[in-house]
Coordinates of C-alpha atoms (C1' of nucleotides) in Angstrom, one line a residue:
Chain A
M1 CA 5.2 6.8 -20.8
G2 CA 5.9 6.3 -17.1
R3 CA 8.6 8.8 -16.2
P4 CA 10.5 8.7 -19.4
E5 CA 12.6 11.7 -18.1
A6 CA 13.7 9.8 -15.1
G7 CA 15.5 7.3 -17.2
Q8 CA 14.2 4.6 -14.9
P9 CA 12.4 1.5 -15.8
P10 CA 8.7 1.7 -15.0
D11 CA 7.7 0.1 -11.7
F12 CA 4.8 -2.3 -11.5
I13 CA 2.3 0.5 -11.0
R14 CA 3.4 2.4 -14.0
K15 CA 3.3 -0.8 -16.0
I16 CA -0.3 -1.3 -15.0
I17 CA -1.1 2.3 -15.9
N18 CA 0.6 2.0 -19.2
E19 CA -1.5 -1.0 -20.0
D20 CA -4.7 0.8 -19.0
I21 CA -3.8 3.6 -21.3
A22 CA -3.1 1.3 -24.1
D23 CA -6.4 -0.4 -23.5
E24 CA -8.3 2.9 -23.2
R25 CA -9.5 1.6 -19.9
F26 CA -10.3 5.0 -18.5
G27 CA -10.3 6.8 -21.8
G28 CA -6.6 7.2 -21.4
R29 CA -7.1 9.3 -18.2
V30 CA -4.9 9.1 -15.1
H31 CA -6.4 10.6 -12.0
T32 CA -5.0 9.8 -8.6
R33 CA -5.4 11.1 -5.1
F34 CA -3.6 11.3 -1.8
P35 CA -6.1 10.6 1.0
P36 CA -4.7 11.3 4.5
E37 CA -6.8 11.1 7.6
P38 CA -6.3 14.4 9.5
N39 CA -5.6 12.6 12.8
G40 CA -1.8 13.0 13.0
Y41 CA 1.3 14.4 11.3
L42 CA 2.6 13.3 8.0
H43 CA 6.0 11.5 8.0
I44 CA 8.4 10.4 5.3
G45 CA 6.4 7.3 4.7
H46 CA 3.5 9.5 3.6
A47 CA 6.0 11.4 1.4
K48 CA 6.4 8.1 -0.5
A49 CA 2.7 8.0 -1.2
I50 CA 2.5 11.7 -2.0
C51 CA 5.4 11.6 -4.4
L52 CA 3.9 8.5 -6.0
N53 CA 0.4 9.9 -6.5
F54 CA 1.3 13.4 -7.4
G55 CA 4.2 12.2 -9.5
L56 CA 2.0 9.9 -11.5
A57 CA -0.4 12.7 -12.2
E58 CA 2.4 14.9 -13.4
E59 CA 4.0 12.2 -15.6
Y60 CA 0.8 11.2 -17.3
G61 CA -0.6 14.7 -17.6
G62 CA -3.4 13.8 -15.2
R63 CA -4.5 15.2 -11.9
C64 CA -4.1 14.3 -8.3
N65 CA -6.6 15.2 -5.6
L66 CA -5.8 16.0 -2.0
R67 CA -8.7 14.5 -0.1
F68 CA -9.0 14.3 3.7
D69 CA -10.5 11.1 4.9
D70 CA -12.5 12.6 7.8
T71 CA -15.0 9.9 8.6
N72 CA -14.2 9.6 12.3
P73 CA -15.0 12.9 14.1
T74 CA -13.5 11.6 17.4
K75 CA -10.0 11.6 16.0
E76 CA -9.8 14.3 13.4
T77 CA -9.2 18.0 13.8
S78 CA -8.7 21.0 11.5
E79 CA -5.3 21.6 13.1
Y80 CA -4.1 18.4 11.5
V81 CA -5.7 19.4 8.2
E82 CA -3.6 22.6 8.2
A83 CA -0.4 20.8 9.1
I84 CA -0.9 18.3 6.4
K85 CA -1.6 20.9 3.8
A86 CA 1.6 22.7 4.8
D87 CA 3.6 19.5 4.5
V88 CA 2.3 18.6 1.0
R89 CA 2.9 22.2 -0.2
W90 CA 6.4 22.1 1.3
L91 CA 7.2 19.0 -0.6
G92 CA 6.3 20.9 -3.7
F93 CA 3.0 19.7 -4.8
A94 CA -0.2 21.5 -5.6
W95 CA -3.7 20.1 -5.6
G96 CA -5.6 22.7 -7.6
E97 CA -8.3 25.1 -6.6
Q98 CA -9.8 23.2 -3.7
E99 CA -9.0 20.6 -1.2
L100 CA -11.5 17.8 -0.9
Y101 CA -13.0 16.1 2.1
A102 CA -14.8 12.8 2.5
S103 CA -17.2 14.8 4.6
D104 CA -18.2 16.8 1.5
Y105 CA -19.9 13.6 0.4
F106 CA -21.8 12.7 3.5
E107 CA -25.2 13.4 2.0
Q108 CA -24.3 11.4 -1.2
L109 CA -22.9 8.6 0.9
Y110 CA -26.0 8.4 2.9
E111 CA -28.0 8.2 -0.3
F112 CA -25.8 5.4 -1.5
A113 CA -26.4 3.6 1.7
R114 CA -30.2 3.9 1.3
Q115 CA -29.8 2.5 -2.2
L116 CA -28.2 -0.6 -0.8
V117 CA -30.9 -0.9 1.8
K118 CA -33.6 -0.6 -0.9
A119 CA -31.8 -3.3 -3.0
G120 CA -31.8 -5.6 0.0
K121 CA -28.0 -5.4 0.2
A122 CA -27.7 -3.7 3.5
Y123 CA -29.5 -3.9 6.8
V124 CA -29.6 -2.3 10.2
D125 CA -28.0 -4.5 12.8
S126 CA -28.6 -4.2 16.5
L127 CA -25.9 -6.5 17.9
N128 CA -23.4 -4.9 20.2
P129 CA -19.7 -4.9 19.3
A130 CA -18.9 -8.1 21.4
E131 CA -21.8 -9.9 19.7
V132 CA -20.7 -8.8 16.3
R133 CA -17.3 -10.2 16.9
E134 CA -18.8 -13.4 18.2
Y135 CA -21.1 -13.8 15.2
R136 CA -18.3 -13.0 12.7
G137 CA -16.4 -16.1 13.8
P138 CA -12.8 -17.0 13.4
W139 CA -10.8 -17.3 10.2
N140 CA -11.2 -21.0 9.9
R141 CA -14.9 -21.3 10.5
P142 CA -17.8 -19.6 8.9
G143 CA -19.6 -16.9 10.9
R144 CA -23.3 -16.8 11.8
E145 CA -25.9 -14.4 10.4
S146 CA -27.2 -11.7 12.7
P147 CA -30.7 -12.3 13.9
Y148 CA -31.5 -8.8 12.6
R149 CA -30.3 -9.7 9.1
Q150 CA -33.7 -10.4 7.8
R151 CA -35.4 -7.1 8.7
S152 CA -37.6 -5.8 5.9
V153 CA -36.5 -3.1 3.6
A154 CA -39.1 -0.8 5.1
E155 CA -38.0 -1.4 8.6
N156 CA -34.3 -0.9 7.7
L157 CA -35.1 2.3 5.9
E158 CA -37.0 3.6 8.9
L159 CA -34.4 2.5 11.4
F160 CA -31.6 4.0 9.3
E161 CA -33.5 7.3 9.1
R162 CA -34.0 7.3 12.8
M163 CA -30.3 6.6 13.3
R164 CA -29.6 9.8 11.4
A165 CA -32.2 11.7 13.3
G166 CA -30.3 11.0 16.5
Q167 CA -32.9 8.8 18.1
F168 CA -30.3 6.2 19.2
P169 CA -27.3 6.3 21.4
D170 CA -23.8 5.5 20.2
G171 CA -23.4 1.8 19.4
A172 CA -27.1 1.0 19.5
H173 CA -27.3 0.2 15.8
T174 CA -25.1 -0.1 12.8
L175 CA -25.8 -0.4 9.1
R176 CA -24.1 -3.4 7.6
A177 CA -23.7 -4.7 4.1
K178 CA -25.4 -8.0 3.5
I179 CA -22.7 -10.1 1.8
D180 CA -21.6 -13.4 3.1
M181 CA -21.1 -14.4 6.7
S182 CA -19.2 -17.6 5.6
S183 CA -16.7 -15.9 3.4
A184 CA -13.1 -16.8 3.9
N185 CA -12.4 -13.1 3.5
M186 CA -13.4 -11.5 6.8
N187 CA -14.1 -8.2 5.1
L188 CA -17.0 -9.8 3.3
R189 CA -18.7 -11.0 6.5
D190 CA -21.3 -8.2 6.5
P191 CA -18.9 -5.3 7.1
T192 CA -20.1 -2.2 9.0
L193 CA -21.1 0.7 6.8
Y194 CA -22.4 3.2 9.2
R195 CA -22.2 3.7 13.0
V196 CA -23.8 6.1 15.4
I197 CA -21.3 8.6 16.9
H198 CA -22.6 11.6 18.7
A199 CA -19.6 13.8 18.3
P200 CA -19.1 17.1 16.6
H201 CA -17.2 16.9 13.3
H202 CA -14.4 19.4 12.5
R203 CA -16.3 20.4 9.3
T204 CA -19.9 19.3 9.5
G205 CA -20.3 20.3 13.2
E206 CA -23.5 18.8 14.7
K207 CA -25.1 18.1 11.4
W208 CA -24.5 14.3 11.6
C209 CA -24.6 11.7 14.3
I210 CA -24.0 8.8 12.0
Y211 CA -20.8 8.4 10.1
P212 CA -19.7 6.1 7.3
T213 CA -16.8 3.8 8.0
Y214 CA -13.6 4.1 6.0
D215 CA -14.5 1.0 4.1
F216 CA -17.8 2.5 3.0
A217 CA -16.6 6.0 2.3
H218 CA -13.2 5.5 0.7
G219 CA -14.1 3.6 -2.5
Q220 CA -17.2 5.7 -3.1
C221 CA -15.3 8.9 -2.7
D222 CA -12.7 7.8 -5.2
S223 CA -15.6 6.9 -7.5
L224 CA -17.3 10.2 -7.1
E225 CA -14.1 12.1 -7.9
G226 CA -13.5 10.0 -11.0
I227 CA -10.3 8.6 -9.7
T228 CA -8.8 6.1 -12.2
H229 CA -6.1 4.6 -10.0
S230 CA -6.7 4.2 -6.3
I231 CA -3.2 3.6 -4.9
C232 CA -3.0 2.4 -1.4
T233 CA -0.9 0.2 0.9
L234 CA -0.7 -3.6 1.1
E235 CA -3.1 -4.1 4.0
F236 CA -6.0 -3.0 1.9
E237 CA -5.5 -5.8 -0.6
N238 CA -7.9 -7.8 1.6
H239 CA -10.5 -5.1 1.3
R240 CA -10.5 -4.8 -2.4
P241 CA -13.2 -7.5 -2.9
L242 CA -15.4 -5.5 -0.6
Y243 CA -14.8 -2.2 -2.5
D244 CA -15.5 -4.0 -5.7
W245 CA -18.7 -5.4 -4.3
L246 CA -19.9 -2.0 -3.2
L247 CA -19.1 -0.3 -6.5
E248 CA -20.8 -3.1 -8.4
A249 CA -23.9 -2.9 -6.2
L250 CA -24.1 0.8 -6.6
Q251 CA -23.3 0.7 -10.3
I252 CA -21.0 3.6 -10.3
H253 CA -17.5 4.4 -11.7
H254 CA -15.0 1.8 -10.7
P255 CA -11.4 2.9 -10.1
R256 CA -8.6 0.4 -10.3
Q257 CA -7.0 -0.2 -6.9
I258 CA -3.3 -0.9 -6.7
E259 CA -1.6 -1.8 -3.5
F260 CA 2.1 -1.1 -2.7
A261 CA 4.4 -1.7 0.3
R262 CA 4.6 1.2 2.7
L263 CA 8.0 2.5 3.6
K264 CA 10.0 1.4 6.5
L265 CA 13.2 3.3 7.4
S266 CA 16.0 2.0 9.6
Y267 CA 16.9 3.7 12.9
T268 CA 13.5 5.2 13.2
V269 CA 9.8 4.4 13.6
L270 CA 7.0 5.3 11.2
S271 CA 3.9 4.1 12.9
K272 CA 1.5 6.7 14.0
R273 CA 1.0 5.0 17.3
K274 CA 4.7 5.0 18.1
L275 CA 5.3 8.5 16.9
I276 CA 2.5 9.7 19.2
E277 CA 4.1 7.8 22.1
L278 CA 7.4 9.6 21.5
V279 CA 5.8 13.0 21.3
E280 CA 3.3 12.6 24.2
G281 CA 5.8 10.8 26.4
G282 CA 8.2 13.7 26.1
Y283 CA 11.0 11.7 24.5
V284 CA 11.2 14.4 21.8
S285 CA 10.3 18.1 21.9
G286 CA 7.2 17.9 19.7
W287 CA 5.9 16.8 16.3
D288 CA 8.6 19.0 14.7
D289 CA 11.5 17.7 16.7
P290 CA 14.3 17.5 14.2
R291 CA 15.0 13.9 15.1
L292 CA 11.6 12.7 14.1
P293 CA 10.9 11.4 10.6
T294 CA 7.8 13.6 10.4
L295 CA 7.8 16.0 7.5
A296 CA 7.5 18.8 10.1
G297 CA 10.6 17.5 11.9
L298 CA 12.6 17.0 8.7
R299 CA 11.7 20.5 7.6
R300 CA 12.6 22.1 10.9
C301 CA 15.9 20.2 10.9
G302 CA 16.7 21.6 7.5
Y303 CA 16.1 18.8 5.1
P304 CA 15.6 20.2 1.6
P305 CA 12.3 18.9 0.1
E306 CA 14.1 18.2 -3.1
A307 CA 16.2 15.6 -1.2
I308 CA 13.1 13.9 0.1
R309 CA 11.6 13.7 -3.4
A310 CA 14.8 12.3 -4.8
F311 CA 14.8 9.7 -2.0
C312 CA 11.2 8.7 -2.9
E313 CA 12.3 8.3 -6.5
K314 CA 15.3 6.2 -5.6
I315 CA 13.5 3.8 -3.3
G316 CA 11.2 2.7 -6.0
V317 CA 7.9 1.0 -5.4
S318 CA 7.0 -2.6 -5.1
K319 CA 4.9 -5.1 -3.1
V320 CA 7.7 -6.4 -1.0
N321 CA 7.8 -5.4 2.7
S322 CA 11.2 -3.9 3.1
T323 CA 13.3 -1.5 5.1
V324 CA 15.3 1.2 3.4
E325 CA 18.6 2.2 5.0
L326 CA 18.8 5.6 6.5
A327 CA 22.1 5.9 4.7
L328 CA 20.2 6.3 1.4
L329 CA 18.2 9.2 2.7
E330 CA 21.4 10.8 4.0
N331 CA 23.0 10.3 0.6
C332 CA 20.1 12.1 -1.1
V333 CA 20.5 15.0 1.3
R334 CA 24.3 15.2 0.7
E335 CA 23.8 15.0 -3.0
E336 CA 21.4 17.9 -3.0
L337 CA 23.2 20.1 -0.5
N338 CA 26.6 19.5 -2.1
R339 CA 25.2 21.1 -5.1
S340 CA 23.3 23.9 -3.5
A341 CA 24.6 24.8 -0.1
P342 CA 27.1 27.6 0.3
R343 CA 30.2 26.7 2.3
V344 CA 31.1 28.6 5.4
M345 CA 33.7 28.2 8.2
A346 CA 32.5 27.2 11.6
V347 CA 34.3 25.9 14.6
L348 CA 32.2 23.7 16.8
R349 CA 34.6 23.0 19.7
P350 CA 37.0 25.9 19.7
L351 CA 40.6 25.7 20.5
R352 CA 42.4 29.0 20.7
V353 CA 45.4 29.6 18.5
V354 CA 47.8 32.5 18.8
I355 CA 50.0 33.3 15.8
E356 CA 53.1 34.6 17.4
N357 CA 54.6 36.2 14.3
Y358 CA 51.4 37.8 13.2
P359 CA 51.1 41.6 14.0
E360 CA 48.9 42.3 17.0
D361 CA 46.4 44.7 15.4
Q362 CA 46.4 43.6 11.9
V363 CA 43.2 42.3 10.2
E364 CA 43.2 41.0 6.7
E365 CA 40.4 40.0 4.4
L366 CA 41.0 36.8 2.6
E367 CA 39.0 35.5 -0.4
A368 CA 37.0 32.3 0.1
V369 CA 35.0 30.4 -2.5
N370 CA 31.4 30.0 -1.7
N371 CA 30.8 26.7 -3.4
P372 CA 33.4 24.8 -5.4
E373 CA 30.6 22.8 -7.0
D374 CA 29.0 26.0 -8.3
P375 CA 31.2 28.6 -9.9
G376 CA 28.2 30.9 -10.1
A377 CA 28.0 31.1 -6.3
G378 CA 30.9 33.5 -6.2
S379 CA 33.2 34.3 -3.3
R380 CA 33.4 36.2 0.0
K381 CA 35.9 37.9 2.3
L382 CA 37.0 36.3 5.5
P383 CA 38.6 38.3 8.3
F384 CA 42.0 36.9 9.5
S385 CA 43.9 38.0 12.6
R386 CA 46.4 37.0 15.2
V387 CA 44.1 35.0 17.4
L388 CA 42.1 32.3 15.8
Y389 CA 39.9 29.4 16.8
I390 CA 40.4 25.9 15.2
E391 CA 38.6 22.7 15.9
R392 CA 39.8 20.8 18.9
D393 CA 39.7 17.6 16.9
D394 CA 42.1 19.1 14.5
F395 CA 45.0 19.0 17.0
L396 CA 46.6 16.1 18.7
E397 CA 49.6 16.3 20.9
E398 CA 50.6 12.7 20.1
P399 CA 49.2 12.0 16.6
P400 CA 48.8 8.4 15.5
K401 CA 50.3 7.4 12.1
K402 CA 47.2 8.2 9.9
F403 CA 46.4 11.5 11.6
Y404 CA 47.7 14.3 9.5
R405 CA 46.2 17.4 11.0
L406 CA 48.0 19.7 13.4
A407 CA 50.4 18.5 16.0
P408 CA 53.5 20.0 17.8
G409 CA 56.1 21.0 15.2
R410 CA 53.8 20.2 12.3
E411 CA 52.5 22.4 9.6
V412 CA 49.1 22.5 8.0
R413 CA 47.1 24.9 5.8
L414 CA 44.5 27.2 7.2
R415 CA 41.8 27.0 4.5
Y416 CA 42.0 30.0 2.1
A417 CA 44.6 31.6 4.5
Y418 CA 48.1 30.6 5.4
F419 CA 50.3 27.7 6.3
L420 CA 50.4 27.4 10.1
K421 CA 52.9 25.7 12.3
C422 CA 52.5 24.6 15.8
V423 CA 55.4 25.7 18.0
G424 CA 53.9 25.4 21.5
V425 CA 51.1 24.1 23.6
V426 CA 49.8 25.9 26.6
K427 CA 48.1 23.7 29.2
D428 CA 46.3 24.2 32.4
E429 CA 48.8 23.2 35.1
Q430 CA 46.2 21.6 37.3
T431 CA 44.1 19.6 34.8
G432 CA 46.5 19.2 31.9
D433 CA 43.8 20.5 29.5
I434 CA 45.1 22.2 26.4
L435 CA 44.2 25.9 26.7
E436 CA 45.7 27.3 23.6
L437 CA 48.2 26.6 20.8
R438 CA 51.2 28.8 20.0
C439 CA 51.8 28.9 16.3
T440 CA 53.7 30.7 13.6
Y441 CA 52.5 31.4 10.1
D442 CA 54.3 31.7 6.8
P443 CA 53.5 35.1 5.2
E444 CA 54.6 33.8 1.8
T445 CA 51.7 31.3 1.7
R446 CA 48.8 33.9 1.6
G447 CA 45.7 32.3 0.1
G448 CA 47.1 28.9 1.1
Y449 CA 49.6 28.5 -1.8
A450 CA 53.3 27.8 -1.1
P451 CA 55.5 29.5 -3.7
D452 CA 58.3 27.0 -3.0
G453 CA 56.0 24.1 -3.8
R454 CA 56.1 22.8 -0.2
K455 CA 53.3 20.4 0.5
V456 CA 51.2 20.1 3.6
K457 CA 49.1 17.0 4.5
A458 CA 46.0 18.7 5.8
T459 CA 43.9 21.8 5.4
I460 CA 41.8 22.8 8.4
H461 CA 39.1 25.3 9.0
W462 CA 39.3 28.3 11.3
V463 CA 37.6 31.4 12.5
S464 CA 39.1 34.7 13.5
A465 CA 38.6 35.1 17.2
R466 CA 38.0 38.8 17.2
K467 CA 35.3 38.7 14.5
A468 CA 33.7 35.4 15.4
L469 CA 30.0 35.1 15.9
Q470 CA 29.3 32.9 18.9
A471 CA 26.3 30.6 18.4
E472 CA 24.5 27.6 19.5
V473 CA 24.7 24.5 17.3
R474 CA 22.6 21.4 17.8
L475 CA 24.1 18.1 16.7
Y476 CA 21.3 15.7 15.9
D477 CA 22.0 12.0 15.5
R478 CA 19.8 8.9 14.8
L479 CA 17.0 8.6 17.3
F480 CA 17.6 4.9 18.0
R481 CA 20.6 2.9 18.6
Q482 CA 19.6 -0.1 16.5
A483 CA 18.4 -0.4 12.9
D484 CA 15.1 -1.9 14.0
P485 CA 14.0 -0.1 17.2
T486 CA 11.1 -2.6 17.7
D487 CA 13.4 -5.6 17.7
V488 CA 13.4 -6.1 21.5
P489 CA 13.0 -9.2 23.7
E490 CA 9.6 -10.1 24.9
G491 CA 8.5 -7.7 27.6
V492 CA 11.1 -5.0 26.9
D493 CA 9.9 -1.6 25.9
W494 CA 11.0 -0.6 22.4
K495 CA 11.7 2.8 23.7
S496 CA 14.7 1.4 25.6
T497 CA 16.5 1.4 22.2
L498 CA 16.3 5.2 22.0
N499 CA 19.7 6.8 21.4
P500 CA 20.6 8.8 24.6
N501 CA 23.0 10.9 22.5
S502 CA 20.6 11.8 19.7
L503 CA 21.0 15.4 20.6
E504 CA 24.1 17.3 21.6
T505 CA 23.9 21.0 22.1
L506 CA 27.0 23.0 21.7
D507 CA 26.7 26.6 22.8
S508 CA 30.2 28.1 22.4
C509 CA 30.6 27.5 18.7
R510 CA 32.4 30.2 16.7
L511 CA 31.2 31.0 13.2
E512 CA 32.4 33.3 10.5
P513 CA 30.8 36.7 10.9
S514 CA 28.8 36.5 7.6
L515 CA 26.5 34.0 9.4
A516 CA 25.0 36.7 11.5
Q517 CA 22.8 37.5 8.6
A518 CA 21.8 33.9 7.9
R519 CA 18.0 33.6 7.4
P520 CA 15.9 31.1 9.2
G521 CA 15.7 27.9 7.3
S522 CA 18.8 28.6 5.1
R523 CA 21.2 25.8 4.7
Y524 CA 25.0 25.8 4.7
Q525 CA 27.9 23.4 4.6
F526 CA 30.2 24.0 7.6
E527 CA 33.4 23.0 5.8
R528 CA 34.7 19.6 6.8
L529 CA 31.8 19.1 9.3
G530 CA 28.5 18.7 7.7
Y531 CA 25.3 20.5 6.5
F532 CA 23.6 22.8 8.9
A533 CA 20.4 24.9 8.8
V534 CA 19.2 27.9 10.7
D535 CA 16.5 26.7 13.1
P536 CA 13.4 28.6 12.2
L537 CA 12.0 28.8 15.7
D538 CA 14.8 29.4 18.1
S539 CA 16.9 31.8 16.1
A540 CA 16.7 35.6 16.5
P541 CA 17.9 38.3 14.1
G542 CA 21.7 38.4 14.3
K543 CA 21.7 35.3 16.6
P544 CA 21.1 32.2 14.6
V545 CA 20.8 28.7 16.1
F546 CA 22.0 25.9 13.8
N547 CA 20.7 22.4 13.4
R548 CA 22.9 19.7 11.9
I549 CA 21.0 18.1 9.0
V550 CA 23.7 15.5 8.3
S551 CA 27.4 15.2 8.7
L552 CA 29.8 15.1 5.9
R553 CA 31.2 11.7 5.0
D554 CA 34.2 11.3 7.4
S555 CA 36.8 8.8 6.3
W556 CA 39.0 9.8 9.2
A557 CA 36.3 8.9 11.6
K558 CA 36.0 5.6 9.8
L559 CA 39.7 5.0 10.1
K560 CA 39.6 5.8 13.8
Q561 CA 36.7 3.5 14.3
A562 CA 38.4 0.7 12.5
G563 CA 41.6 1.2 14.5
K564 CA 39.7 0.6 17.7
Chain B
rU1 C1' -6.1 -23.3 11.7
rG2 C1' -9.1 -20.3 6.6
rG3 C1' -8.1 -16.4 3.0
rG4 C1' -4.9 -12.8 0.7
rG5 C1' 0.1 -11.1 -0.5
rC6 C1' 5.4 -11.5 -0.9
rG7 C1' 10.6 -14.1 -1.3
rU8 C1' 17.0 -11.5 -6.4
rG9 C1' 24.1 -9.3 -3.3
rG10 C1' 24.4 -6.2 3.4
rU11 C1' 20.0 -2.7 1.9
rG12 C1' 16.4 -1.0 -1.9
rC13 C1' 14.9 -1.6 -6.9
rA14 C1' 15.6 -4.0 -12.2
rA15 C1' 15.9 -8.1 -15.6
rA16 C1' 8.6 -11.1 -18.3
rG17 C1' 12.5 -18.0 -21.7
rG18 C1' 18.7 -16.1 -23.9
rU19 C1' 25.7 -13.2 -20.5
rA20 C1' 21.5 -11.6 -13.4
rG21 C1' 21.9 -5.1 -13.9
rC22 C1' 21.5 -0.1 -11.2
rA23 C1' 21.8 2.7 -6.7
rC24 C1' 23.1 3.0 -1.6
rA25 C1' 26.4 0.6 1.9
rC26 C1' 31.1 -1.8 2.4
rC27 C1' 36.5 -2.6 0.8
rG28 C1' 40.9 -0.9 -2.3
rG29 C1' 43.2 2.8 -5.4
rC30 C1' 43.7 7.8 -7.9
rC31 C1' 42.9 13.0 -7.2
rU32 C1' 42.2 17.0 -3.9
rU33 C1' 43.3 24.2 -0.6
rU34 C1' 37.0 20.3 2.7
rG35 C1' 40.1 13.1 5.3
rG36 C1' 34.1 16.7 1.4
rA37 C1' 33.1 16.3 -3.8
rG38 C1' 34.9 13.7 -8.1
rC39 C1' 37.2 9.4 -10.8
rC40 C1' 38.7 4.1 -11.2
rG41 C1' 38.3 -0.8 -9.4
rA42 C1' 37.0 -5.2 -6.2
rG43 C1' 33.8 -8.4 -3.4
rA44 C1' 28.9 -9.8 -2.9
rA45 C1' 22.3 -12.4 -4.8
rU46 C1' 17.8 -15.5 -7.7
rG47 C1' 14.5 -19.2 -0.2
rG48 C1' 14.7 -25.0 -1.0
rG49 C1' 13.5 -29.7 -3.9
rG50 C1' 11.6 -31.7 -8.2
rG51 C1' 9.8 -30.9 -13.4
rU52 C1' 9.2 -28.5 -18.6
rU53 C1' 13.0 -26.5 -22.1
rC54 C1' 18.7 -26.4 -26.1
rG55 C1' 18.3 -22.7 -22.2
rA56 C1' 14.4 -20.8 -16.2
rC57 C1' 14.7 -15.0 -11.6
rU58 C1' 10.9 -15.8 -15.3
rC59 C1' 6.6 -21.4 -16.7
rC60 C1' 4.6 -26.0 -13.7
rU61 C1' 4.7 -28.6 -8.9
rC62 C1' 5.7 -29.6 -3.8
rC63 C1' 8.0 -27.5 0.5
rC64 C1' 10.0 -23.6 3.6
rG65 C1' 9.9 -18.5 5.4
rC66 C1' 7.9 -13.6 6.1
rC67 C1' 3.7 -9.9 6.1
rC68 C1' -1.7 -8.7 6.3
rC69 C1' -7.0 -10.0 8.0
rA70 C1' -11.5 -12.1 13.4
rG71 C1' -12.5 -2.5 14.9
rC72 C1' -18.9 0.2 15.3
rC73 C1' -9.9 2.5 13.4
rA74 C1' -7.9 4.1 8.9

RNA sequence: UGGGGCGUGGUGCAAAGGUAGCACACCGGCCUUUGGAGCCGAGAAUGGGGGUUCGACUCCUCCCGCCCCAGCCA
């Protein structure tokens, strides 16, 4: 029980559930929910919660509801609802026949509130927000009771009804639970249950002008849906006594709340506020900017959902506030794509190569393996001709000791093609820039094998100039320069840690011709470079634009770095 | 300052009185028609002090540090 197939030890949540099942606490049932507020886009931190809740339901043969927490009409829109649904679906989860909304329960919630009033456990307060704060008091001193706290049940009932009827302006009255103004837990100092908000709601329209607070709605919605395990983040631990109190006062089904630490990821930000700041401030192109940790951004960039799910499995779940290294996410992506992505040849920064001893008009087709990790992926033909493009980085006029790619007089292998030797360098007389390489090839090495057993230190990628597809490729890098973008001196804007080089657009890349047919969203490994995906928005038929998802591990780059 | 929560290698997660383990990262080696992948290996941790015990990450106690709470946000 508790992901036996994962071969992982159960985390603290699964241990609790295992105990509950053993104790028949909920008749052996497991019913979770993912309760987003439709006021923003989902990010990879939400993915952790989604994978947890839906994953639990799958493992234990239970169910997981998708319920939108839409209790604040001033912030929520159906546009966000649709975006969230798309993200959850993309991750690979289904929530059954219908999606649920807290607003579905407004009438029931109102009735619950009336019950509390009748029981003398809630009252209509008429203090303004500043006064409420004043009466609530500080942590280390008890608060004071509102002068309206002793209103009669009849008066409370009438006032509450009139609040609903729209007879009061915003903020004039609230409904508060009557608990304990001297509690050490601030959440029990008569928390607000209802407030007046004259604003249209994305689903209920003009029907209501009073709305339940999250604290009043959330627990009761879970109860109404028969949720057994209400999994939420650490900051709600302080609220649990309030939720317990409400459920107890109402005498209704009492789910078990379990709190876990939300995800933090290095080199990025996951707070809704900061994400909005980046989007609205124009620091990125939108919610789906491939540099953003939003699910929309990751999807657009080309991240496979399987990799995100694997990541969520690997990070585990606990109550410790912690930051996961971006490298782990990248590792999950590489692991998934190494298995599944077809390999292709692409030259990002082309350097022209002329093979002097290769016949002018000859074109050959050479066999290339599609994925060495997957024999079933088959192979394809690559056109080869006299003029080629290779990567500029693969040639150095004066190679340092550990560099074993192409250099004057040196021989390397062109992947799946021939051995190639550099016999000359053509430069711009003015600038000294290298314009092209003059080379010779060995016809005996077709396919890349030397019959004489001669060895070569490097194999490099290439694209036939004549048949190449020219394309734009976007190189994305981490959005911030430091692991914790918010770690800035007092008074310094955290956005000053943005990485100015997080996007590099290359527009004269040369790709093997088969890529003209690449479908939007499809993922490839550009051999020796990294994993890339066809941008779903900016690509046109026959004219793909590629986004770099993640680079390949690059031990040469590491060496170079270390040498400096 | 009151309440709640949390401290295990660089990072994340295990070990519920019995040899502190796994993954990522890092370092070294092997292999290689991707300087990829794969394989092998090394280094590296229980916040601190007392106590209980044959034995403590685990139990007790004191201390230290970090996070959350004074919205009519969620």
